[in-house]
Amino acid sequence: MHTMGVDLGSTTAKAVIVDGTGAIVAHRVVQMGAVSRRGVTAAIEDVLRESGVERGDLGVVIATGYGRRLVPDATRTFTEITCHARGVAAMSPGTSLVIDIGGQDSKAIRIDSLGLVDDFAMNDRCASGTGRFFDVLARALECRLEDLDDLALAGSDDLEVSSMCATFAETEIISLLAEGSVPADIAASVHRAVAARTLGLVAQVGRANPVVMTGGVAHSRAAVHFLAKALGTEVSVPREPQITGAYGAALLGLESLQGETTVIGHAVEREHRHTGQLANGHDCTTCSLGQAKYQPIDVELWTASVAADRRP
Amino acid sequence: MNAPLHRLAEVAADPDAYVVAWKQSHPGRKVAGVLPMNFPEELLHAAGFLPVVIQENRDPDSDGRVILAEFYCGYTRNLADQAAKGKLDIYDTYFVADHCVQLLGAADVMRFKAPGTPIYFGQFIASMSEESTARKVRNEMEHIVGEVERGAGTPIDRERLAESIRLYNTDRRLLRMIFDARREGRIHLSGAQMQDLVKSSMVMDKAEHVALLEQLLTEGIAAGGSQARVKLHLSGHFCHAPKQELLDLIEDCGAMIVDDDLYHGRRYITTDVREDLDPIEALSTWYFDRNVNVPCPTRVQHDADWDTYLSNAVSESGADGVIVLMAKFCEPHMLLYPELRKMMDERDTPYLLIETEHEGLPMETIRTRIEALVERISRKATVAAAL
Ligand code: SF4
């Protein structure tokens, strides 16, 4: 028996298929310009092909994410809040706080030992600190998005940055450049300010440990580093932080079929922990995120590791 | 929808049309626009006015947008916009007895935009526990009686006032019967329909409203009908009605609203005026009783607070959670919210704060937050049952 979780976010579509034990059989992340049915269809077709599972053989399909109601033929929907909590509790048992930052929104989710949501907060209309915001930052600094991490981690973060609004950030950055500030310091300072903003969301639900960061922005060493530094605590990132919502959705589907509500937990070795303690993220240089940004993960290996780690 | 419900919904959807039609069918009679939340409408009724609590309208703010600062609440900014567009000209006079600074700002705008329309002010003391409070409230009530008489150009007959009080009490009692029946699960009306009942009461001639409620109760209200997984209490939202699409959205997310303390809900109907006292004395007492029955953060009272009230209300209705609806920039509500939050944390009641604005809401984001609350409550219940 297999189930599928589909997470249709604002800029990416994710699909995960799990087997009857909760192990990931295949997963896929598709980048889109905006919420798109084509993107979600591509993600679904890819995981089906990769897993060799026929669509008709899936027990249930659970849709989640901003565009969850647009996912074709979903059995039911769950919010991304419930699904991230469920997915992270399975990948990283014992997690108390999930910080999920995607293309257009950010969330802080406090979860209990069973992966049930204790409290949550999400940004309203402001895109500060989301993926879109970092696009704006890279554009204003005239660097490629993939170079932004190195730039921010090389700078010092003591410039005063007043506006964290995605709309006004560009103007502010341009004025900082005009004042003679160096791009690396601007990048670092903006990252610091964005992390402080995320703390505002965390404050709404209450600080808790351990912390796991998910979502596309968790791929960014700099974003994770400055968040860990702002929180003053270790922040773990799953090796593929974008699929936790879809994974949680697939597990919720499995629960609904099996009538079980217990958490299927997995060990945490495959995560990297960022402490944010060492200057400029140098504690991160040896991890997978540090070696190569957007490094494709080895699906076969990871899937095997998830299956092996599953609790009996 | 049955006929009385349909009529009440119609009036609630377009209060201005009701006022205009009422004036046409009652030549020579005056309509008094009342600002919320504490004006004793019975006085106006006894003096021959049609008292109407002025409602926020659905038009985007335009002409009056710049009159009040951005940090005024949506209701007061919309009042300013209605005043600037001449929409409030349907009222012959205005009455205000509250002291919220933002409301007074809106009243000022009304005054200078319609200089020919008389506006009468009273101001009830907000500090409810002082030794001198009772005397001050009584004095203020006498002052307001004088203002109403000045507006009407004739003294208020005490017997007519007692009749008005009885009529208003009947209306409140009938509405409370429906609210209680909903809380106890004996009937099912949507959140929007419940709002229609109260909002229409704020607008319509009371005798007409009472007749419609009696007809509704005689015809009967259907029980059940909701497959909702989660029972919620709606709290907050002063002065103006939360948008009905928001109430519909809450229900669409799998929740059932079982009780509320909204101004366009229980807050408006909670307290009757005593019929065994001199009417003026009774109206003064009503001002105190109301703040005990559903305490208001715009008042300070040592032996009544909203957090305790809310906690008891949630216990009584068995609500699984609370949605706090807060008009953005509503200062009294913002200032008290931390207390409500503390209480809900202490009793482990899941809750969600939704800030509302006149100019639309990010509905998809709000849907996600409401659904997440519903899922949070229902998953916890499922897991607790399985363990
Ligand atoms: S009490 Fe709140 S909603 Fe009412 S006028 Fe004052 S600020 Fe506006």
XYZ file of C-alpha atoms and ligand atoms in Angstrom:
707
model
C 0.000 0.000 0.000
C 1.308 3.444 -0.931
C 0.089 6.951 -0.208
C 1.064 10.251 -1.765
C 1.408 13.691 -0.247
C 1.365 16.683 -2.572
C 2.421 20.117 -1.346
C 1.496 22.876 -3.779
C 3.259 25.954 -2.496
C 3.469 29.426 -3.938
C 6.644 28.817 -5.931
C 7.289 25.069 -5.759
C 5.284 21.860 -6.042
C 6.418 18.892 -3.996
C 5.244 15.299 -4.110
C 6.237 12.376 -1.899
C 5.155 8.740 -2.081
C 5.521 6.551 1.007
C 5.048 2.830 1.368
C 2.936 1.111 3.989
C 5.729 1.499 6.546
C 5.976 5.249 6.102
C 9.287 5.072 4.223
C 9.789 7.476 1.364
C 9.734 5.658 -1.959
C 10.131 8.737 -4.145
C 10.015 12.466 -3.865
C 10.166 15.394 -6.213
C 10.418 19.177 -5.963
C 9.389 21.199 -9.017
C 10.125 24.911 -9.242
C 7.286 27.025 -10.623
C 6.882 30.706 -11.381
C 3.680 30.838 -9.332
C 1.010 28.409 -8.139
C 0.536 26.243 -11.205
C -1.391 23.116 -12.039
C 1.305 22.226 -14.544
C 3.947 22.287 -11.821
C 1.964 20.043 -9.536
C 1.148 17.649 -12.363
C 4.851 17.400 -13.215
C 5.755 16.667 -9.587
C 3.073 13.980 -9.335
C 4.013 12.336 -12.640
C 7.691 12.311 -11.682
C 7.190 10.586 -8.318
C 4.827 8.061 -9.846
C 7.362 7.254 -12.549
C 10.224 7.098 -10.111
C 8.378 4.898 -7.635
C 6.835 2.648 -10.248
C 3.520 3.010 -8.432
C 0.374 3.454 -10.531
C -1.824 6.372 -9.626
C -4.759 4.022 -9.235
C -2.797 1.963 -6.703
C -2.337 4.848 -4.291
C -4.456 4.357 -1.195
C -5.031 8.051 -0.709
C -3.645 11.326 -1.991
C -3.410 14.134 0.550
C -2.953 17.675 -0.703
C -1.396 20.449 1.317
C 0.184 23.851 0.821
C -1.095 27.211 -0.295
C -2.613 25.717 -3.444
C -3.898 22.533 -1.795
C -7.379 22.994 -3.137
C -6.041 23.050 -6.699
C -4.391 19.627 -6.500
C -6.284 17.314 -8.843
C -7.996 14.215 -7.423
C -6.850 14.679 -3.832
C -8.677 12.521 -1.302
C -8.622 15.370 1.198
C -6.552 18.346 2.217
C -4.606 19.308 5.325
C -2.945 22.651 5.923
C 0.797 22.886 5.517
C 0.974 23.661 9.238
C -0.401 20.260 10.223
C 1.668 18.523 7.517
C 5.009 20.154 8.374
C 4.449 19.281 12.013
C 3.698 15.676 11.062
C 6.574 15.394 8.596
C 9.160 16.898 10.927
C 8.012 14.782 13.868
C 8.627 11.727 11.705
C 11.959 12.845 10.300
C 13.232 14.325 13.486
C 11.471 12.939 16.544
C 11.509 15.175 19.569
C 11.436 18.429 17.611
C 9.574 21.150 19.471
C 9.716 24.053 17.070
C 9.467 24.065 13.291
C 10.356 27.195 11.383
C 9.196 26.861 7.803
C 10.137 29.549 5.340
C 8.985 29.125 1.783
C 8.736 31.250 -1.329
C 6.028 33.588 -0.065
C 5.332 32.793 3.548
C 6.911 31.898 6.824
C 5.584 30.002 9.807
C 6.579 29.070 13.303
C 4.955 25.874 14.543
C 5.318 24.563 18.078
C 4.707 20.819 18.175
C 4.361 18.227 20.885
C 6.092 14.876 21.119
C 3.488 13.268 18.875
C 3.911 15.859 16.159
C 0.621 17.517 17.032
C 0.468 21.274 16.656
C 0.516 23.125 19.971
C 0.519 26.590 18.469
C 1.426 28.269 15.228
C 1.935 31.691 13.727
C 2.351 32.720 10.142
C 3.127 35.905 8.309
C 0.099 37.751 7.115
C 0.718 39.714 3.956
C 4.318 40.685 4.485
C 6.871 38.754 2.446
C 9.812 39.792 4.616
C 12.257 36.978 5.097
C 10.596 34.661 2.596
C 12.185 33.313 -0.578
C 10.759 36.207 -2.548
C 12.481 38.630 -0.233
C 15.879 37.029 -0.832
C 15.294 37.299 -4.595
C 14.802 41.034 -4.111
C 17.927 41.247 -1.958
C 20.078 39.442 -4.540
C 18.757 41.650 -7.312
C 19.438 44.827 -5.363
C 22.984 43.658 -4.591
C 23.428 42.626 -8.218
C 24.534 39.144 -7.313
C 23.196 35.742 -8.264
C 20.856 34.184 -5.731
C 23.220 31.234 -5.403
C 26.061 33.588 -4.440
C 24.073 35.374 -1.744
C 25.041 32.915 1.014
C 28.768 33.347 0.488
C 28.347 37.096 0.331
C 26.304 37.302 3.543
C 28.546 34.908 5.443
C 31.594 36.952 4.488
C 30.198 40.230 5.758
C 29.757 41.755 9.149
C 26.191 42.205 10.270
C 26.284 45.474 12.171
C 24.704 47.869 9.669
C 21.412 49.359 10.720
C 18.645 48.174 8.413
C 15.312 49.809 9.086
C 12.831 48.444 6.583
C 12.328 44.733 6.212
C 9.455 45.163 3.822
C 10.099 43.292 0.569
C 8.705 46.223 -1.357
C 10.964 48.812 0.242
C 14.042 46.661 0.827
C 15.406 47.365 -2.622
C 15.276 51.124 -2.072
C 16.901 50.795 1.313
C 19.686 48.581 0.001
C 20.374 50.972 -2.850
C 20.659 53.827 -0.365
C 23.066 51.779 1.788
C 25.197 51.129 -1.313
C 25.096 54.829 -2.107
C 26.342 55.559 1.399
C 29.378 53.392 0.658
C 28.480 50.228 2.586
C 29.966 47.103 1.087
C 27.597 44.496 -0.371
C 28.805 41.732 1.966
C 28.013 43.796 5.042
C 24.629 44.755 3.624
C 23.833 41.116 2.852
C 24.878 40.049 6.360
C 22.964 42.851 8.044
C 19.812 42.222 6.056
C 20.012 38.518 6.938
C 20.404 39.450 10.595
C 17.392 41.757 10.424
C 15.309 39.117 8.667
C 16.232 36.573 11.338
C 15.165 39.052 13.997
C 11.846 39.359 12.210
C 11.439 35.579 12.251
C 11.997 35.744 15.999
C 8.812 37.816 16.119
C 6.881 34.862 14.707
C 8.632 32.515 17.119
C 7.710 34.796 20.021
C 4.041 34.415 19.097
C 4.168 30.668 19.704
C 6.860 30.675 22.361
C 10.462 29.564 22.063
C 11.108 25.853 22.267
C 13.916 23.417 21.552
C 14.993 21.498 19.491
C 14.425 23.646 16.414
C 14.102 22.354 12.852
C 14.009 24.654 9.859
C 12.194 23.600 6.695
C 11.144 25.154 3.397
C 13.148 26.422 0.464
C 14.929 29.099 2.479
C 16.393 26.367 4.704
C 18.667 25.573 1.735
C 20.395 28.862 2.403
C 23.376 28.482 4.732
C 23.282 32.170 5.505
C 19.570 32.242 6.378
C 19.974 29.231 8.674
C 23.164 30.582 10.214
C 21.655 33.960 11.084
C 18.481 32.357 12.382
C 20.463 30.052 14.662
C 22.489 33.032 15.815
C 19.375 35.094 16.516
C 17.708 32.242 18.369
C 20.917 31.516 20.245
C 20.313 27.848 19.703
C 21.079 25.039 17.346
C 18.890 24.811 14.230
C 18.644 21.498 12.396
C 17.832 21.258 8.722
C 16.594 18.046 7.119
C 18.677 17.073 4.145
C 15.757 17.862 1.842
C 13.923 20.575 3.784
C 11.332 21.303 1.106
C 9.532 17.989 1.247
C 8.550 17.831 4.922
C 5.044 19.116 4.185
C 4.419 16.607 1.393
C 5.973 13.869 3.509
C 3.733 14.763 6.458
C 0.750 14.744 4.115
C 1.644 11.268 2.848
C 1.988 10.044 6.450
C -1.374 11.537 7.386
C -2.794 9.648 4.424
C -1.227 6.471 5.728
C -2.684 7.108 9.170
C -6.132 7.563 7.695
C -5.826 4.204 5.922
C -4.383 2.349 8.870
C -6.472 4.084 11.495
C -3.313 4.824 13.436
C -2.278 8.111 14.860
C 1.119 7.300 16.286
C 4.187 8.973 14.905
C 6.443 6.996 12.663
C 9.786 8.341 13.748
C 13.164 8.352 12.097
C 16.641 9.007 13.320
C 18.243 12.349 12.805
C 21.683 11.551 11.376
C 20.797 12.795 7.956
C 20.251 16.317 9.207
C 22.796 18.977 9.546
C 22.871 21.114 12.660
C 23.682 24.789 12.411
C 24.629 26.449 15.611
C 25.146 29.949 14.284
C 27.805 30.247 16.959
C 30.910 30.518 14.839
C 31.591 33.616 12.859
C 30.356 33.741 9.307
C 28.896 30.267 9.303
C 32.275 28.545 9.230
C 30.814 25.791 11.339
C 28.761 24.973 8.287
C 31.517 24.552 5.736
C 31.798 20.822 6.066
C 28.175 19.911 5.822
C 26.259 19.030 2.703
C 24.700 22.464 2.634
C 28.080 24.028 3.062
C 29.721 22.090 0.276
C 27.205 22.875 -2.393
C 24.054 24.839 -2.310
C 21.060 23.133 -3.897
C 23.129 19.980 -4.047
C 20.800 17.297 -5.362
C 20.321 14.643 -2.730
C 20.891 11.033 -3.451
C 17.354 9.787 -3.543
C 18.243 6.116 -3.470
C 20.568 6.433 -0.532
C 18.333 8.662 1.461
C 15.253 6.579 0.829
C 17.154 3.548 2.036
C 18.282 5.408 5.094
C 14.758 6.510 5.927
C 13.479 2.970 5.552
C 16.240 1.605 7.744
C 15.688 4.199 10.389
C 12.009 3.612 10.703
C 10.925 2.434 14.094
C 9.582 -1.096 14.178
C -34.633 30.228 4.060
C -37.961 30.951 5.709
C -39.723 34.303 5.293
C -38.786 36.033 8.587
C -35.137 35.019 8.253
C -35.135 36.258 4.688
C -36.564 39.638 5.700
C -34.100 40.039 8.605
C -31.198 39.177 6.292
C -32.451 41.696 3.757
C -32.494 44.516 6.320
C -29.097 43.509 7.712
C -27.615 43.539 4.213
C -28.856 47.039 3.408
C -29.686 49.110 6.501
C -29.732 52.341 4.482
C -32.522 51.030 2.246
C -34.554 50.161 5.356
C -34.069 53.632 6.817
C -35.082 55.357 3.580
C -38.170 53.153 3.202
C -39.119 53.668 6.858
C -38.974 57.436 6.448
C -41.175 57.243 3.386
C -43.753 55.182 5.216
C -43.568 57.338 8.378
C -43.789 60.923 7.163
C -42.857 63.457 9.801
C -40.976 60.928 11.933
C -37.246 61.240 12.548
C -34.436 58.690 12.371
C -31.644 58.954 14.945
C -28.256 57.551 13.972
C -26.679 56.059 17.083
C -22.988 55.319 17.550
C -22.149 52.109 19.437
C -21.929 50.522 21.950
C -23.710 51.882 25.043
C -26.347 54.361 23.989
C -29.720 53.601 25.645
C -31.796 53.393 22.480
C -34.993 53.015 24.532
C -34.880 56.765 25.241
C -34.893 57.579 21.543
C -37.659 55.097 20.867
C -39.816 56.597 23.619
C -39.164 60.061 22.184
C -40.569 58.954 18.821
C -37.334 58.434 16.895
C -36.373 55.345 14.952
C -33.015 54.639 16.625
C -30.544 52.986 14.234
C -27.043 51.894 15.198
C -25.005 53.188 12.263
C -23.399 50.257 10.445
C -20.151 49.992 8.533
C -20.951 49.739 4.834
C -19.215 47.624 2.211
C -18.081 50.406 -0.108
C -14.342 50.927 -0.436
C -13.293 54.053 1.462
C -12.545 56.839 -0.992
C -13.728 60.425 -0.428
C -13.236 60.231 3.340
C -10.148 58.066 3.272
C -7.741 60.821 4.205
C -9.838 62.445 6.919
C -8.875 60.131 9.755
C -5.378 58.766 10.200
C -4.474 55.270 9.008
C -4.312 54.064 12.591
C -8.016 54.611 13.222
C -10.066 51.428 13.193
C -11.879 50.364 10.023
C -15.277 51.264 11.476
C -14.424 54.868 12.303
C -12.613 55.417 9.019
C -15.616 54.024 7.186
C -17.935 56.319 9.175
C -15.772 59.228 8.051
C -16.033 57.998 4.473
C -19.810 57.639 4.712
C -19.983 61.161 6.145
C -17.796 62.530 3.337
C -19.985 60.866 0.708
C -23.188 62.190 2.280
C -24.373 58.643 3.055
C -25.247 59.617 6.606
C -27.662 62.291 5.415
C -30.472 59.745 5.771
C -30.292 60.389 9.538
C -32.045 63.414 11.024
C -29.772 63.530 14.034
C -26.917 61.621 15.687
C -26.431 60.469 19.282
C -23.191 59.354 20.938
C -22.598 58.255 24.526
C -19.252 56.468 24.282
C -15.791 57.722 24.850
C -13.508 55.698 22.565
C -11.181 58.337 21.144
C -11.464 56.937 17.651
C -15.246 56.994 17.800
C -15.169 60.601 18.976
C -12.907 61.359 16.014
C -15.518 59.895 13.677
C -18.258 61.873 15.443
C -16.233 65.030 14.817
C -16.014 64.231 11.124
C -19.779 63.665 11.043
C -20.248 67.011 12.720
C -18.249 69.038 10.256
C -19.356 67.102 7.161
C -23.052 67.557 8.000
C -23.190 70.819 9.947
C -26.958 70.970 9.591
C -27.512 67.640 11.362
C -27.626 67.984 15.130
C -25.310 65.688 17.063
C -25.841 65.071 20.773
C -23.128 63.860 23.089
C -23.167 62.112 26.380
C -20.258 60.380 27.984
C -20.663 57.590 30.459
C -17.859 57.192 32.915
C -15.601 54.260 32.098
C -14.328 53.648 35.602
C -17.074 51.438 36.992
C -15.853 50.784 40.520
C -15.458 54.270 41.980
C -17.658 55.308 44.856
C -18.948 58.194 42.802
C -19.600 56.152 39.649
C -23.264 55.368 40.311
C -24.031 59.025 40.918
C -22.109 60.102 37.833
C -23.849 57.538 35.635
C -27.226 58.634 36.960
C -26.343 62.306 36.302
C -25.128 61.460 32.815
C -28.317 59.523 32.111
C -30.332 62.601 33.151
C -28.139 64.661 30.821
C -28.756 62.228 27.962
C -32.498 62.295 28.627
C -32.264 66.085 28.328
C -30.345 65.775 25.039
C -32.894 63.351 23.597
C -35.738 65.646 24.644
C -33.893 68.578 23.077
C -33.490 66.572 19.858
C -37.122 65.500 19.846
C -38.366 68.918 20.886
C -40.657 67.321 23.451
C -40.309 65.722 26.913
C -40.167 61.957 27.187
C -43.304 60.510 28.699
C -42.278 58.123 31.516
C -45.026 55.628 30.695
C -43.952 55.550 27.056
C -40.374 55.017 28.183
C -41.455 52.069 30.329
C -43.251 50.639 27.268
C -40.148 51.084 25.118
C -38.097 49.322 27.768
C -40.538 46.396 27.788
C -40.426 46.196 23.984
C -36.601 46.253 23.886
C -36.478 43.642 26.645
C -38.803 41.403 24.636
C -36.580 41.708 21.585
C -33.450 40.914 23.608
C -35.163 37.990 25.337
C -36.263 36.447 22.030
C -32.797 36.877 20.579
C -31.239 35.327 23.684
C -33.577 32.346 23.363
C -32.178 31.750 19.887
C -28.573 32.285 21.033
C -29.076 29.911 23.963
C -30.676 27.297 21.723
C -27.666 27.497 19.396
C -25.255 27.165 22.295
C -27.102 24.089 23.524
C -27.162 22.585 20.031
C -30.963 22.612 19.803
C -31.051 24.650 16.597
C -28.669 25.323 13.793
C -28.257 28.746 12.255
C -25.073 29.842 10.509
C -22.870 32.545 11.973
C -24.029 34.895 9.223
C -27.689 34.203 10.031
C -27.094 34.853 13.733
C -25.459 38.131 12.790
C -28.467 39.022 10.614
C -30.742 38.594 13.639
C -28.778 41.067 15.753
C -27.781 43.508 13.050
C -31.379 43.834 11.873
C -32.384 44.470 15.492
C -29.972 47.415 15.564
C -31.655 48.884 12.501
C -35.331 47.982 12.434
C -38.293 49.330 14.261
C -38.292 47.136 17.370
C -41.950 46.156 17.220
C -41.471 44.985 13.642
C -38.347 43.084 14.669
C -40.093 41.424 17.600
C -42.949 40.364 15.306
C -40.499 38.767 12.876
C -38.657 36.963 15.681
C -41.946 35.637 17.054
C -42.912 34.426 13.596
C -39.507 32.786 13.220
C -39.832 31.013 16.552
C -43.399 29.908 15.800
C -42.377 28.472 12.450
C -39.413 26.816 14.156
C -35.697 26.739 13.390
C -34.180 23.526 12.113
C -31.946 21.537 14.444
C -28.613 19.987 13.504
C -27.544 20.244 9.911
C -23.868 20.776 10.580
C -21.250 18.080 10.135
C -18.674 20.340 11.750
C -15.889 18.645 13.652
C -14.994 21.476 15.950
C -17.030 23.877 18.111
C -15.787 27.435 18.351
C -16.558 30.566 20.365
C -16.172 33.867 18.492
C -14.880 36.673 20.637
C -14.391 40.391 20.200
C -15.171 42.660 17.267
C -16.673 45.787 18.736
C -18.873 48.402 17.140
C -19.227 46.843 13.703
C -20.117 43.472 12.272
C -17.404 41.110 11.092
C -17.764 40.462 7.373
C -20.092 37.569 6.701
C -17.674 35.921 4.294
C -15.336 35.525 7.255
C -18.066 33.801 9.281
C -18.868 31.607 6.272
C -15.186 30.793 5.896
C -14.931 29.667 9.522
C -17.797 27.256 8.955
C -16.451 26.177 5.602
C -13.237 25.157 7.377
C -15.149 22.560 9.392
C -15.999 24.580 12.489
C -19.343 25.310 14.067
C -19.824 28.602 15.904
C -21.605 27.759 19.136
C -21.419 31.047 20.995
C -19.935 34.519 20.824
C -19.427 37.768 22.669
C -19.422 39.985 19.570
C -21.149 43.336 19.656
C -23.178 42.048 16.680
C -23.973 39.045 18.811
C -24.402 38.364 22.502
C -22.864 41.638 23.657
C -25.759 43.612 22.186
C -28.522 41.458 23.640
C -27.082 40.324 26.917
C -28.844 42.582 29.418
C -32.412 43.627 29.976
C -33.389 46.906 31.572
C -35.112 46.316 34.890
C -38.843 46.881 34.693
C -39.352 47.210 38.452
C -37.435 50.501 38.790
C -38.026 54.064 37.747
C -37.108 53.947 34.018
C -34.202 56.403 34.279
C -32.843 54.594 37.317
C -33.318 51.316 35.444
C -31.346 52.553 32.426
C -28.501 53.655 34.735
C -28.503 50.228 36.354
C -28.543 48.625 32.888
C -25.277 50.386 32.090
C -23.658 48.626 35.074
C -25.373 45.276 34.567
C -24.266 45.087 30.956
C -20.646 45.379 31.909
C -21.044 42.531 34.371
C -22.876 40.263 31.942
C -20.387 40.720 29.091
C -17.532 42.917 30.354
C -16.156 45.402 27.889
C -12.480 46.392 27.684
C -13.511 49.991 27.195
C -14.573 49.968 30.902
C -12.596 49.308 34.037
C -14.346 47.310 36.731
C -12.647 45.546 39.637
C -15.175 42.744 40.014
C -15.849 41.965 36.333
C -13.411 41.165 33.597
C -13.726 39.873 30.105
C -11.172 37.078 30.500
C -13.155 35.461 33.327
C -16.353 35.932 31.360
C -14.803 34.330 28.270
C -13.429 31.420 30.260
C -16.878 30.733 31.757
C -18.596 31.140 28.392
C -16.252 28.595 26.798
C -16.891 26.129 29.636
C -20.615 26.604 29.344
C -20.817 26.130 25.577
C -18.219 23.352 25.503
C -16.408 25.198 22.715
C -13.188 23.441 21.681
C -11.478 26.693 20.841
C -11.809 30.430 20.422
C -11.391 32.679 17.429
C -10.692 36.247 18.483
C -11.826 38.706 15.839
C -10.114 42.019 16.349
C -10.682 45.115 14.276
C -7.228 46.349 13.341
C -6.221 49.342 15.467
C -9.080 48.822 17.928
C -7.077 50.049 20.863
C -9.264 48.887 23.767
C -9.270 45.390 22.330
C -5.541 45.376 21.560
C -4.719 46.457 25.084
C -6.802 43.768 26.720
C -5.886 40.959 24.336
C -2.773 39.848 26.298
C -5.046 39.108 29.266
C -7.365 37.007 27.120
C -4.372 35.209 25.684
C -2.993 34.477 29.122
C -6.312 33.059 30.256
C -6.635 30.845 27.182
C -3.059 29.611 27.580
C -3.697 28.812 31.234
C -6.781 26.783 30.505
C -5.137 25.258 27.428
C -7.863 26.480 25.098
C -6.656 26.630 21.493
C -7.261 30.040 19.959
C -6.572 32.084 16.901
C -6.398 35.844 16.504
C -7.734 37.266 13.242
C -7.336 40.963 12.604
C -10.029 42.410 10.385
C -9.940 45.458 8.154
C -12.544 47.384 6.244
C -10.761 46.911 2.950
C -10.881 43.171 2.492
C -8.952 40.372 4.079
C -6.288 37.950 2.832
C -8.887 35.179 2.743
C -6.622 32.337 1.597
C -4.131 32.998 4.386
C -6.967 33.256 6.882
C -8.423 30.011 5.555
C -5.117 28.267 6.194
C -4.969 29.626 9.742
C -8.552 28.618 10.542
C -8.133 25.183 8.969
C -4.925 24.723 10.947
C -6.783 25.567 14.164
C -9.558 23.118 13.278
C -7.027 20.407 12.386
C -5.059 21.091 15.525
C -8.146 20.619 17.689
C -9.524 17.608 15.839
C -6.173 15.782 15.546
C -5.514 16.257 19.239
C -8.950 14.844 20.014
C -8.386 11.870 17.685
C -4.984 11.086 19.147
C -6.237 11.496 22.717
C -9.049 9.052 21.954
C -6.586 6.547 20.454
C -4.068 6.638 23.297
S -14.018 50.543 20.369
Fe -12.653 49.745 18.773
S -14.014 49.314 17.014
Fe -15.121 50.710 18.429
S -14.697 52.750 17.629
Fe -13.212 52.326 19.253
S -11.435 51.521 18.131
Fe -13.196 51.388 16.734
